[in-house]
PDB file of C-alpha atoms and ligand atoms in Angstrom:
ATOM      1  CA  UNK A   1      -9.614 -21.262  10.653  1.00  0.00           C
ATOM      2  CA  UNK A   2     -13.496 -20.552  10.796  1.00  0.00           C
ATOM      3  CA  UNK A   3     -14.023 -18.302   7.724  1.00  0.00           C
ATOM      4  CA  UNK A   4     -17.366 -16.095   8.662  1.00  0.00           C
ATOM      5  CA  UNK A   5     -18.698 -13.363   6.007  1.00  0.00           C
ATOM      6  CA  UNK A   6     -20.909 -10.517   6.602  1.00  0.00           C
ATOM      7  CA  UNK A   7     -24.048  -9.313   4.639  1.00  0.00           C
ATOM      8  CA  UNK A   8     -22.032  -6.612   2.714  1.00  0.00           C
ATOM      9  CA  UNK A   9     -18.999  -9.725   1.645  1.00  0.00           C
ATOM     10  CA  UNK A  10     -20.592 -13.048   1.293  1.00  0.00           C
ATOM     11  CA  UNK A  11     -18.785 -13.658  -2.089  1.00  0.00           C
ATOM     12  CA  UNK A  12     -15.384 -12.371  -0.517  1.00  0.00           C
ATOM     13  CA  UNK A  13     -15.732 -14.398   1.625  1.00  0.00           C
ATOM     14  CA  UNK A  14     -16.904 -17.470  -0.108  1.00  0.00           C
ATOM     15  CA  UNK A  15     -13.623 -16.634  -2.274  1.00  0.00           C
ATOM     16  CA  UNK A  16     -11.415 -16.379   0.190  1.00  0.00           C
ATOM     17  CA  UNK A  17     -12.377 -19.393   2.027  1.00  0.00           C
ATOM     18  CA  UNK A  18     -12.057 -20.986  -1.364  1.00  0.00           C
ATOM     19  CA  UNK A  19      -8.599 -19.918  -1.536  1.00  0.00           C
ATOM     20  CA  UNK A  20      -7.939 -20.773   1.962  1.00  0.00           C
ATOM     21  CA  UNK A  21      -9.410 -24.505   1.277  1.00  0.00           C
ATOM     22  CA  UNK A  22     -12.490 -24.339   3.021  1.00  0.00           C
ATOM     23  CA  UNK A  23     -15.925 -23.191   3.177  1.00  0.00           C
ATOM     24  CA  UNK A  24     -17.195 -19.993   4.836  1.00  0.00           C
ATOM     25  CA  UNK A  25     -19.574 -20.958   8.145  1.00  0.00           C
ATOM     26  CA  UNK A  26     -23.452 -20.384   7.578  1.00  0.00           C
ATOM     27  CA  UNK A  27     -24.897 -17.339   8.729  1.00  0.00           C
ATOM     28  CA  UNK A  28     -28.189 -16.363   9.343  1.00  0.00           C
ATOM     29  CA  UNK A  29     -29.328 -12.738   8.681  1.00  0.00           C
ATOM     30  CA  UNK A  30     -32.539 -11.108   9.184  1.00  0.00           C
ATOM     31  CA  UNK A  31     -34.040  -8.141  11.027  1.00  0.00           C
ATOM     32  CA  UNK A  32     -36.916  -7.063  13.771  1.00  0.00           C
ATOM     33  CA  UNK A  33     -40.033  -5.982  13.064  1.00  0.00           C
ATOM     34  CA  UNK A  34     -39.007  -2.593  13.938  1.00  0.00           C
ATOM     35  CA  UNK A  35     -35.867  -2.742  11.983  1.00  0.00           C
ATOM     36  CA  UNK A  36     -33.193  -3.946  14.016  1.00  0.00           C
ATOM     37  CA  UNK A  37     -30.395  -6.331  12.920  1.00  0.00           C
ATOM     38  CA  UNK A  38     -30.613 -10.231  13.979  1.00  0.00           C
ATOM     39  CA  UNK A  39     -28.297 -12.602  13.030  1.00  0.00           C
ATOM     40  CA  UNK A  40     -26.835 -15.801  14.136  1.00  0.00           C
ATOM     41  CA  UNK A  41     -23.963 -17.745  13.344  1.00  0.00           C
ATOM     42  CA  UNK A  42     -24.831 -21.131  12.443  1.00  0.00           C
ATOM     43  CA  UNK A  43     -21.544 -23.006  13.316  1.00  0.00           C
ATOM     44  CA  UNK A  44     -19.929 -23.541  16.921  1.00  0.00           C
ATOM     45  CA  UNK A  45     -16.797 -20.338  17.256  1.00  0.00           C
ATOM     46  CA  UNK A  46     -15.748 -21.453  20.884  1.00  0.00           C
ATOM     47  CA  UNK A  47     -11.858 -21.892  21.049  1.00  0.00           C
ATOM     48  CA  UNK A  48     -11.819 -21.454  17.044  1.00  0.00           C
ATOM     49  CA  UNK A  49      -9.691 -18.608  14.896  1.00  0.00           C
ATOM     50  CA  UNK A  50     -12.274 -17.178  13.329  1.00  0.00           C
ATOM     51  CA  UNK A  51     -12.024 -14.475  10.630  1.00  0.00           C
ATOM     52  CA  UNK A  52     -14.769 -12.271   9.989  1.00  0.00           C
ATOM     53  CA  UNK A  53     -15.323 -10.464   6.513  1.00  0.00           C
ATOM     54  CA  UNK A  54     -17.190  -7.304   6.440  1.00  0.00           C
ATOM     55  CA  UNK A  55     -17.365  -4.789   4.456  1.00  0.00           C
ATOM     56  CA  UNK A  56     -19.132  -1.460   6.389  1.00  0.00           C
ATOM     57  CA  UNK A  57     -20.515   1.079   3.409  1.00  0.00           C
ATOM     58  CA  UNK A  58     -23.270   1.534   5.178  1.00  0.00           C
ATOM     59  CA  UNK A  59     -24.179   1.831   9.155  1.00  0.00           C
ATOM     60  CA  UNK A  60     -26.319  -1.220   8.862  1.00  0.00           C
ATOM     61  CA  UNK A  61     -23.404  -2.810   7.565  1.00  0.00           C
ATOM     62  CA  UNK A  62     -21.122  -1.313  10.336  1.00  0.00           C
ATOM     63  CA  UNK A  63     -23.970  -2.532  12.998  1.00  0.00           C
ATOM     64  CA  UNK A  64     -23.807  -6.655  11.384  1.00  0.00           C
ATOM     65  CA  UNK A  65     -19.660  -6.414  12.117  1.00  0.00           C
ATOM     66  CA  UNK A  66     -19.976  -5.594  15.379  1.00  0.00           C
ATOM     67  CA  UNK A  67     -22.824  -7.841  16.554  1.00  0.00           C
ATOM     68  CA  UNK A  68     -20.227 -10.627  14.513  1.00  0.00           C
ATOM     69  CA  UNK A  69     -17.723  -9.598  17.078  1.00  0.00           C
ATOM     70  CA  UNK A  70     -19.856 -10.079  19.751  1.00  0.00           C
ATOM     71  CA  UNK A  71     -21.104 -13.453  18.851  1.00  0.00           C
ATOM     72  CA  UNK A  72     -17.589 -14.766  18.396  1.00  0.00           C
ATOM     73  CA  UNK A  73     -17.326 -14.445  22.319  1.00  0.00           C
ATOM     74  CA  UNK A  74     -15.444 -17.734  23.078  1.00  0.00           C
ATOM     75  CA  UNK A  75     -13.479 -17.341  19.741  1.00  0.00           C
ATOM     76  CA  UNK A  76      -9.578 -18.992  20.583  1.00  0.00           C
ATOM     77  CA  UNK A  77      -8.594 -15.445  18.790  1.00  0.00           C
ATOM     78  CA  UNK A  78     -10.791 -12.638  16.483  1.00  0.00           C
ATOM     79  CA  UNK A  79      -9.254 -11.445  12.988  1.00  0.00           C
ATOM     80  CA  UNK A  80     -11.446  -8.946  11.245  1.00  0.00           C
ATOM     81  CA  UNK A  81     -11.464  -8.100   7.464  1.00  0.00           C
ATOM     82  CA  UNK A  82     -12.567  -4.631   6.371  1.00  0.00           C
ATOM     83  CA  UNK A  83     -12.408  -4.548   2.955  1.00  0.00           C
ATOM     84  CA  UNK A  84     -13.909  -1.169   2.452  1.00  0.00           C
ATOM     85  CA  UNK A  85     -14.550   0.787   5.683  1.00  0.00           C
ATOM     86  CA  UNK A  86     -17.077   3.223   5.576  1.00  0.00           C
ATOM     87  CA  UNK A  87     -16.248   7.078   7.351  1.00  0.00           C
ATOM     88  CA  UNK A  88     -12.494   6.382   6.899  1.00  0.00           C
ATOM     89  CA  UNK A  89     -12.250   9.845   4.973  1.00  0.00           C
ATOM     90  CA  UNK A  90     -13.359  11.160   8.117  1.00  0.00           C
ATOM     91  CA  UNK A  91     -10.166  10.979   9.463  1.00  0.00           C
ATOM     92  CA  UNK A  92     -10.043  14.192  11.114  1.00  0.00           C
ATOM     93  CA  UNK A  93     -11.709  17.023  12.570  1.00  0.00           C
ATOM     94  CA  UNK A  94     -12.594  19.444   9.346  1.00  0.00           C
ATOM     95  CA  UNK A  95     -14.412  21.575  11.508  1.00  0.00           C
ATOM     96  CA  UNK A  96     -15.009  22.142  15.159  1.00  0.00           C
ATOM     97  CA  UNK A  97     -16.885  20.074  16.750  1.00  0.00           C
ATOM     98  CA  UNK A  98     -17.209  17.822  13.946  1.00  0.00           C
ATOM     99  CA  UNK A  99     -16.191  13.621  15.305  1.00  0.00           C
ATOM    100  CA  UNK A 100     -13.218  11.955  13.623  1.00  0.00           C
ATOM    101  CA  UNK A 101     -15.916   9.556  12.724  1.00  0.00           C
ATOM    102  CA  UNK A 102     -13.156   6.999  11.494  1.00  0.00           C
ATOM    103  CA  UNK A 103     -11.597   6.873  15.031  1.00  0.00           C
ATOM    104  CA  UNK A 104     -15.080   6.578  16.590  1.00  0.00           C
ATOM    105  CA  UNK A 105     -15.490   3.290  14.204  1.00  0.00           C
ATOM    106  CA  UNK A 106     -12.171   1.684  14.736  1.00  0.00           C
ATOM    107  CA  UNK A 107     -12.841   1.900  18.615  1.00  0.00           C
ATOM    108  CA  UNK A 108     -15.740  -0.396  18.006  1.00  0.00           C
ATOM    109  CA  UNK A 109     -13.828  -3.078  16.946  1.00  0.00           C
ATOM    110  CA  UNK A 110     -13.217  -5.204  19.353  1.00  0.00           C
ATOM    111  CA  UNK A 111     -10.597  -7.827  17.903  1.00  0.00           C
ATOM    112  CA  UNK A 112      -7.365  -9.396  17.902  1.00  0.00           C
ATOM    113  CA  UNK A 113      -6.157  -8.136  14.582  1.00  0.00           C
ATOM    114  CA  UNK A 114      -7.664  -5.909  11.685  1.00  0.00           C
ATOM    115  CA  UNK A 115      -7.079  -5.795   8.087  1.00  0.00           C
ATOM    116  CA  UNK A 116      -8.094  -3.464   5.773  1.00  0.00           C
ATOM    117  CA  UNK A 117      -7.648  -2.680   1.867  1.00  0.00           C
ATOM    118  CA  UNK A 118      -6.085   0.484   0.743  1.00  0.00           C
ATOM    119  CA  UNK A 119      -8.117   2.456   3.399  1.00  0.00           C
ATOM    120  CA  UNK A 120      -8.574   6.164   2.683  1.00  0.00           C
ATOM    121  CA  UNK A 121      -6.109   7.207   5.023  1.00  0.00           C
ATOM    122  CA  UNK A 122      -3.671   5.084   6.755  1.00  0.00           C
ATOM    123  CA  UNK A 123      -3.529   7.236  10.254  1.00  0.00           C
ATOM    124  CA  UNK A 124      -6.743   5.740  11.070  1.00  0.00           C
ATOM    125  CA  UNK A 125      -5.344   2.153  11.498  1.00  0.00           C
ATOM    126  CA  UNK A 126      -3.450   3.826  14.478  1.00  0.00           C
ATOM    127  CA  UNK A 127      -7.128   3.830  15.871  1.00  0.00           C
ATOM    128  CA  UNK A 128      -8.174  -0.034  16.467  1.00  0.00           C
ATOM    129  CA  UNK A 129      -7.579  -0.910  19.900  1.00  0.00           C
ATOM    130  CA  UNK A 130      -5.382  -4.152  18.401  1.00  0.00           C
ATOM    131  CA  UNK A 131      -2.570  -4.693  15.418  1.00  0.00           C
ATOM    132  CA  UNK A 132      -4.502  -2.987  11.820  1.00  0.00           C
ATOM    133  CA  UNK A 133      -2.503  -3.532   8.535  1.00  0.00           C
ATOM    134  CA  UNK A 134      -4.189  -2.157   5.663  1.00  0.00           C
ATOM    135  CA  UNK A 135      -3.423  -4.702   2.326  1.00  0.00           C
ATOM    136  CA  UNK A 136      -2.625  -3.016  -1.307  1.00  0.00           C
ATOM    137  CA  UNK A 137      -5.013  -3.876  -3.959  1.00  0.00           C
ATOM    138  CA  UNK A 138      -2.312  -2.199  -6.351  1.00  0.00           C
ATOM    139  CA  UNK A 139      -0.752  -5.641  -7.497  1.00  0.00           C
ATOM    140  CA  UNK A 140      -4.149  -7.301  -8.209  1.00  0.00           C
ATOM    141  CA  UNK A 141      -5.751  -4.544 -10.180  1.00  0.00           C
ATOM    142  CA  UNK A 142      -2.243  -4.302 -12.153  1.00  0.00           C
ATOM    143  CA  UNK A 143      -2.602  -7.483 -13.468  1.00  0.00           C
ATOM    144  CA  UNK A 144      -6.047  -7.085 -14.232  1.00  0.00           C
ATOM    145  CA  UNK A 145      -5.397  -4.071 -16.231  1.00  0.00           C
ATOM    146  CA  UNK A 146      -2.720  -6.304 -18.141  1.00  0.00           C
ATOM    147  CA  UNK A 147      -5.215  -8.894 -19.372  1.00  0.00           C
ATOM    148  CA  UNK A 148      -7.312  -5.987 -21.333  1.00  0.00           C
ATOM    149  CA  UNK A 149      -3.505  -6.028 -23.819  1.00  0.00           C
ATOM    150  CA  UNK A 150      -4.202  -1.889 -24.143  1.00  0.00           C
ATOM    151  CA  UNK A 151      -1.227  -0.721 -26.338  1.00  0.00           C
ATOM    152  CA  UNK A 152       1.089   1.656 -24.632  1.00  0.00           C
ATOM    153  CA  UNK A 153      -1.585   2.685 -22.120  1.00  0.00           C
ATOM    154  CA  UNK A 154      -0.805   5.453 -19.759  1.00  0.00           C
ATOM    155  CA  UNK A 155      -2.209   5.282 -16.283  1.00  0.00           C
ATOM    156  CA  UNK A 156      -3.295   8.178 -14.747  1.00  0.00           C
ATOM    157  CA  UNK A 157      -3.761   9.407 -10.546  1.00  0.00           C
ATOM    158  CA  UNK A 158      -7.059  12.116 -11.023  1.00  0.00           C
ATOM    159  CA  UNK A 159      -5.087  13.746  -8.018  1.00  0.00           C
ATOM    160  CA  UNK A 160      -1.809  13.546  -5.993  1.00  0.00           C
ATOM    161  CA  UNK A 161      -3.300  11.503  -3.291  1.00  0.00           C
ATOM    162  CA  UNK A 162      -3.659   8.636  -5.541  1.00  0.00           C
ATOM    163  CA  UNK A 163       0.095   8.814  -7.408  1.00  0.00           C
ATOM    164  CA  UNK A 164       1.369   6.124  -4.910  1.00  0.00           C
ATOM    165  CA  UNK A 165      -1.419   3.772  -5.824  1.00  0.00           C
ATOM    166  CA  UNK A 166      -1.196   4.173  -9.598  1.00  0.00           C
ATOM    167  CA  UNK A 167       2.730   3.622  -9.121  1.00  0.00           C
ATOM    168  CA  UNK A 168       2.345   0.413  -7.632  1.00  0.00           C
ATOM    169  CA  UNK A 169       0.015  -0.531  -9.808  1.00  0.00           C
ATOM    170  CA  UNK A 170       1.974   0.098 -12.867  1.00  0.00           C
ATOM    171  CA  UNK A 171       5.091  -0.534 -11.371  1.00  0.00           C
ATOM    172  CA  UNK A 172       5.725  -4.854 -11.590  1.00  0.00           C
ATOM    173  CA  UNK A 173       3.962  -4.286 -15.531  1.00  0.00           C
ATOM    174  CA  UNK A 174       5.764  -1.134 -17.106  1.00  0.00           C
ATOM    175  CA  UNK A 175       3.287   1.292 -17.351  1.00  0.00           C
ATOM    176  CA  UNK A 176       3.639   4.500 -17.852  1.00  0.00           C
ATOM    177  CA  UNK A 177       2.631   6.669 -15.277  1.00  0.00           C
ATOM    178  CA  UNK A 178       1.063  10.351 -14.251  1.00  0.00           C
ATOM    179  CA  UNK A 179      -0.641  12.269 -12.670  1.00  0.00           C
ATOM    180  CA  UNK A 180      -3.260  15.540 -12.263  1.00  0.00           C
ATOM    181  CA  UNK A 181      -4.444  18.099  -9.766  1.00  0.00           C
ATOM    182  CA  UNK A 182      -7.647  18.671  -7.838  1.00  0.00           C
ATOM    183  CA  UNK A 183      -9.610  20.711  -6.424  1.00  0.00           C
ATOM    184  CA  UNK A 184     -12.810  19.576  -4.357  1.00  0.00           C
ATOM    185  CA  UNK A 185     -15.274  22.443  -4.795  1.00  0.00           C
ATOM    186  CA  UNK A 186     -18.206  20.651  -3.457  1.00  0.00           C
ATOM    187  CA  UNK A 187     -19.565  16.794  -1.956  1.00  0.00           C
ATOM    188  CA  UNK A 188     -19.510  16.060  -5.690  1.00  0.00           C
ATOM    189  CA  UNK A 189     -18.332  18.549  -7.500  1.00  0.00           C
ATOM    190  CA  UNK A 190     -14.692  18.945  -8.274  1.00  0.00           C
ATOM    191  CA  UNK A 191     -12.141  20.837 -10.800  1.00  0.00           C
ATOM    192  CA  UNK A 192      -9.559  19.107 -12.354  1.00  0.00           C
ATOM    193  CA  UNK A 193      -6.405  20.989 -13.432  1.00  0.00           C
ATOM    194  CA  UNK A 194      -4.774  20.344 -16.716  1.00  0.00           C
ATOM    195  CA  UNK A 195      -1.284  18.690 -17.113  1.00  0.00           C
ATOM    196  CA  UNK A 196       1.213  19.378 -19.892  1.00  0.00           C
ATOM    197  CA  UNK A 197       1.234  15.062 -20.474  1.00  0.00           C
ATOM    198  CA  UNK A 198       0.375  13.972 -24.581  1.00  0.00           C
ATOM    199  CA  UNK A 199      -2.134  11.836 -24.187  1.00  0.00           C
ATOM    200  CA  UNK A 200      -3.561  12.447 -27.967  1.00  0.00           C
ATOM    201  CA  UNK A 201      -4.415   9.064 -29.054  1.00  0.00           C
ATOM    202  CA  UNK A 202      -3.988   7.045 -26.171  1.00  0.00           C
ATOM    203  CA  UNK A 203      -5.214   4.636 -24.133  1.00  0.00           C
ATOM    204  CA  UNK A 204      -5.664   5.851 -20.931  1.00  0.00           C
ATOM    205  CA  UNK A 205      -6.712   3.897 -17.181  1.00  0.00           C
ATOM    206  CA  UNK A 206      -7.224   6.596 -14.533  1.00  0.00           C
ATOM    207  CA  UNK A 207      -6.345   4.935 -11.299  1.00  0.00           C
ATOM    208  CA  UNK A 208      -7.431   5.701  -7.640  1.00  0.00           C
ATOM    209  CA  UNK A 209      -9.026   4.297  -4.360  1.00  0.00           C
ATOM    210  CA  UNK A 210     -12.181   4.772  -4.588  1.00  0.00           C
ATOM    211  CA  UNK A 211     -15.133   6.194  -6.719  1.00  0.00           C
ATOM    212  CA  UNK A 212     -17.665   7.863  -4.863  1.00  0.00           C
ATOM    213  CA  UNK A 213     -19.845  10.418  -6.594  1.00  0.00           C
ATOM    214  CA  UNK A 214     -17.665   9.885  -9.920  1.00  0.00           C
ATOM    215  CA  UNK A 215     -17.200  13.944  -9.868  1.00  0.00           C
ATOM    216  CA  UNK A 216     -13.541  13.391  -9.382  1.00  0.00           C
ATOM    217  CA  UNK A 217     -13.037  11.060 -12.359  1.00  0.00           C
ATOM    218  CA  UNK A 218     -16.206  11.933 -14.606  1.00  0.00           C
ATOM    219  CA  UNK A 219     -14.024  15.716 -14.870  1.00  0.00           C
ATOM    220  CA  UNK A 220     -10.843  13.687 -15.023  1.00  0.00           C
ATOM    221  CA  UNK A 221     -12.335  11.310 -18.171  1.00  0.00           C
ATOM    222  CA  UNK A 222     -13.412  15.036 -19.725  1.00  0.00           C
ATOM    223  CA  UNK A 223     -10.381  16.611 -19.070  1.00  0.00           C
ATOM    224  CA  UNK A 224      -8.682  13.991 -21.043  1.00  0.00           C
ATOM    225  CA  UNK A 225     -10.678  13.457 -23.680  1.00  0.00           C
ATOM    226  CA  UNK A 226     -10.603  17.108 -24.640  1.00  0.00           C
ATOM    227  CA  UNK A 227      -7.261  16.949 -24.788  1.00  0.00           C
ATOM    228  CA  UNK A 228      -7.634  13.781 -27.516  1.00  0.00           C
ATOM    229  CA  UNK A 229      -7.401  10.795 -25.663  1.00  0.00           C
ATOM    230  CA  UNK A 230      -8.647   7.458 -26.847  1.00  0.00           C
ATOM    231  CA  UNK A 231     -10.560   5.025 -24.687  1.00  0.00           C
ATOM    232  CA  UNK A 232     -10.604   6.241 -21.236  1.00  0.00           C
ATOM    233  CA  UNK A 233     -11.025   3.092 -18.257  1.00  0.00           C
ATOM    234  CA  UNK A 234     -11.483   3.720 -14.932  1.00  0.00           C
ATOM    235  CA  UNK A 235      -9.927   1.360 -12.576  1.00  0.00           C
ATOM    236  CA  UNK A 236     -10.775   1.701  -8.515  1.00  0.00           C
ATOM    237  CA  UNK A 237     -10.312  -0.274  -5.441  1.00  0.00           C
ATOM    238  CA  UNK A 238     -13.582   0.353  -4.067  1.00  0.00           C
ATOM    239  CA  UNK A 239     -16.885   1.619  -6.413  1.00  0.00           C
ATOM    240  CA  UNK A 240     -19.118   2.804  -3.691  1.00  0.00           C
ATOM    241  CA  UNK A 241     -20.853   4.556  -6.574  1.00  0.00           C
ATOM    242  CA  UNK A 242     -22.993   6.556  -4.701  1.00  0.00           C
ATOM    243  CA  UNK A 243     -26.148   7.950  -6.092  1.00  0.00           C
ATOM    244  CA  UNK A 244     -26.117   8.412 -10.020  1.00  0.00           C
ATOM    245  CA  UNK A 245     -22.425   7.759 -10.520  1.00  0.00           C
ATOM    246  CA  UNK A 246     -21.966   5.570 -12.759  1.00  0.00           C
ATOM    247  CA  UNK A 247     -24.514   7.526 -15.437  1.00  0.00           C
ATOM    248  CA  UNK A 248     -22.331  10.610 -14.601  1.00  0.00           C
ATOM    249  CA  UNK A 249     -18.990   8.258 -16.183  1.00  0.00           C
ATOM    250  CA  UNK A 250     -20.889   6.732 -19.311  1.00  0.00           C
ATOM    251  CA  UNK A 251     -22.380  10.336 -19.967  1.00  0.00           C
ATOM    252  CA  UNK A 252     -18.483  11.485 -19.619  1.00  0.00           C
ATOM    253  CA  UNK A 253     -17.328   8.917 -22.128  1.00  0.00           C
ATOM    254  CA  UNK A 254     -15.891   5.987 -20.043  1.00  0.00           C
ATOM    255  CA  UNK A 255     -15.013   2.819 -22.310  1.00  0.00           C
ATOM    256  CA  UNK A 256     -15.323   0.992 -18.699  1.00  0.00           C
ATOM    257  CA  UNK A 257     -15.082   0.605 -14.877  1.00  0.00           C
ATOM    258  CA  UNK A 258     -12.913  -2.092 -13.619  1.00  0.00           C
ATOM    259  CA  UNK A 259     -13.353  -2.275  -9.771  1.00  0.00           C
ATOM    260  CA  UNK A 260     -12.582  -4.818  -6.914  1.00  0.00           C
ATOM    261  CA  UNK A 261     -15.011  -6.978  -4.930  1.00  0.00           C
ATOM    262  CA  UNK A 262     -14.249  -5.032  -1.550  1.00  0.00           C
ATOM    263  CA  UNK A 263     -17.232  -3.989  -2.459  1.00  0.00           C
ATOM    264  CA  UNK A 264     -20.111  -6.416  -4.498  1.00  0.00           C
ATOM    265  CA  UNK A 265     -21.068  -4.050  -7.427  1.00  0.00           C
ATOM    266  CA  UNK A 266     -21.539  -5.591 -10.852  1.00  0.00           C
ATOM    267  CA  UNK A 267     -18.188  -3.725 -11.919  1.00  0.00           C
ATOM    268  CA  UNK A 268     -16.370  -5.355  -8.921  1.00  0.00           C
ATOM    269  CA  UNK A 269     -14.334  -7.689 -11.478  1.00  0.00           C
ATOM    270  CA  UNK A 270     -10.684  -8.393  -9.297  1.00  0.00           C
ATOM    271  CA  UNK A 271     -11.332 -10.248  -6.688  1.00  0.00           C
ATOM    272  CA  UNK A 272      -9.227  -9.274  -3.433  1.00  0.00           C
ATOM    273  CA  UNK A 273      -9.577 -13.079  -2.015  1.00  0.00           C
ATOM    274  CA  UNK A 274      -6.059 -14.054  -2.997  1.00  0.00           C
ATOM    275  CA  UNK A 275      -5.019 -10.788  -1.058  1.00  0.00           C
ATOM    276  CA  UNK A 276      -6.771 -11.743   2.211  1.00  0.00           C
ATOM    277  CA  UNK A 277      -5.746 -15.303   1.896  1.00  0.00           C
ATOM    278  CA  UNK A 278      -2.438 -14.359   2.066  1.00  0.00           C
ATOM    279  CA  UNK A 279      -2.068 -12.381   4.498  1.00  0.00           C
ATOM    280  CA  UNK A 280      -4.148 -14.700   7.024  1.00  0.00           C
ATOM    281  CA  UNK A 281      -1.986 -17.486   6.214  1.00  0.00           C
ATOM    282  CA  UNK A 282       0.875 -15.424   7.315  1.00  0.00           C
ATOM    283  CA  UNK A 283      -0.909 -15.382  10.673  1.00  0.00           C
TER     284      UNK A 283
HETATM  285  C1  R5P B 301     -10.322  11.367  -2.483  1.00  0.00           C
HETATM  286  O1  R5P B 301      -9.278  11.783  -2.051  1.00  0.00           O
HETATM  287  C2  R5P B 301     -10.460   9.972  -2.996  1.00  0.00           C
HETATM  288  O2  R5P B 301      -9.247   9.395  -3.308  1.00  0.00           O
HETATM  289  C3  R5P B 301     -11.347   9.940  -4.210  1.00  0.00           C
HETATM  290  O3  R5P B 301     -10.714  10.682  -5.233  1.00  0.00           O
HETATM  291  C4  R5P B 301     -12.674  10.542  -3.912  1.00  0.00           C
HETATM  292  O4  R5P B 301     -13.200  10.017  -2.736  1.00  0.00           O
HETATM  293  C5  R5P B 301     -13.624  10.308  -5.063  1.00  0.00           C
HETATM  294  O5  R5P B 301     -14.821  10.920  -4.746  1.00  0.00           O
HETATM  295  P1  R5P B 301     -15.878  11.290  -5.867  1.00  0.00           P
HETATM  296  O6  R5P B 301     -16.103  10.064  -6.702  1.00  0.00           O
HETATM  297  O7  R5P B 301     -17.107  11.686  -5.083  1.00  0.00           O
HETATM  298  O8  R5P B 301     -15.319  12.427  -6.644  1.00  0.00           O
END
């Protein structure tokens, strides 16, 4: 299998064709004068499974995954990695007229199979015009949170959506577990609801899939600390960590922000390669 990454996942891929035993084909990427995308793939794809890694934060990104796609035409059969897919939390109409600008994406991708990591919302897999499973990061970032040896740490969901990640993530390692309640006031601005849960003195990793502006967990991380925790990690699947975020979380106390490589941020410590590999050896 003809591992091929994209400009937002070359060391995803590099890992996961690492853990697959090979080495990830040679692309080139540049762009047009005027600012369109050119790239080429430097390896022969005719009658080859190919797997393309991509992450899509950005439309750029979005744009390089589909003209992969396309120059895969020949390909014996298409899989296509998302790691992190960009407009997935558009996953329905909010307003009308609005898109559902994650169904709009997912019809672009032209494939034989999709995977994607703990995407925002799993309804939007029921959008690719081929098979989509979406892999759990839960298992990865578990063991990743065991290596830091926190005594009697309690892992925390900042809202209800995230409860089923933070159970699976402390589930295989014993953690206690909880969660609190939000409510979005704003793009970045959010409230966070206390919770009768003693966390005076401990250690606490707040848990969920992604961290965007930080609002959600810089309120969480002062929320808790009020209340007399200790060291308060953050630990996401994907740190998009848009604008100023992470300054918002250091001025809000964080000890640290563990992350995954979905995307390639200098917090992105748990690689999601032996995920991937997996699953396309169970192809
Ligand atoms: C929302 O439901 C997600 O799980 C995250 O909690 C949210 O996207 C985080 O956004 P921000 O970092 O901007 O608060």
């Amino acid at each position: 299998m003809k591992i091929i990454g994209g400009p937002a996942s070359q060391l995803l891929a590099s890992r996961t064709a690492r853990a697959l035993g090979t080495e990830p084909a040679l692309c080139e990427f540049n762009s047009f004068p005027d600012g369109e995308l050119y790239l080429r793939i430097a390896e022969e794809t005719e009658n080859e499974n190919v797997t393309l890694i991509q992450s899509t934060p950005t439309d750029s990104d979005l744009v390089a995954l589909i003209q992969l796609i396309d120059a895969c035409e020949g390909a014996a059969k298409i899989n296509v990695v998302i790691p992190y897919m960009g407009y997935a939390r558009q996953d329905k109409k909010f307003k009308p007229g609005e898109p559902i600008s994650a169904r709009a994406v997912a019809r672009c991708i032209n494939a034989d199979r999709v995977f994607t990591i703990n995407i925002h919302e799993k309804s939007v897999l029921g959008h690719f015009p081929c098979p989509a499973e979406d892999l759990d990061a839960a298992k990865l970032l578990g063991e990743y949170i065991a290596t830091l040896s926190l005594e009697n740490p309690l892992l925390v969901a900042p809202d209800a959506g995230a409860q089923g990640l933070v159970k699976n993530v402390a589930s295989d390692l014993g953690f206690a577990c909880d969660y609190l309640q939000k409510t979005r006031l704003s793009g970045d601005t959010v409230e966070i609801k206390t919770k009768t849960v003693d966390v005076t003195g401990r250690h606490i990793v707040l848990v969920d899939d992604m961290i965007a502006t930080g609002g959600t967990m810089a309120e969480s991380i002062r929320m808790l600390r009020g209340q007399g925790a200790a060291d308060v990690y953050l630990a996401c699947v994907h740190p998009v960590l848009a604008r100023n975020a992470a300054i918002r979380l250091f001025n809000a106390g964080v000890k640290d922000i563990i992350a995954s490589d979905t995307l390639e941020k200098a917090e992105s410590r748990v690689s999601m390669a032996p995920l991937i590999a997996d699953a396309l050896k169970g192809l």
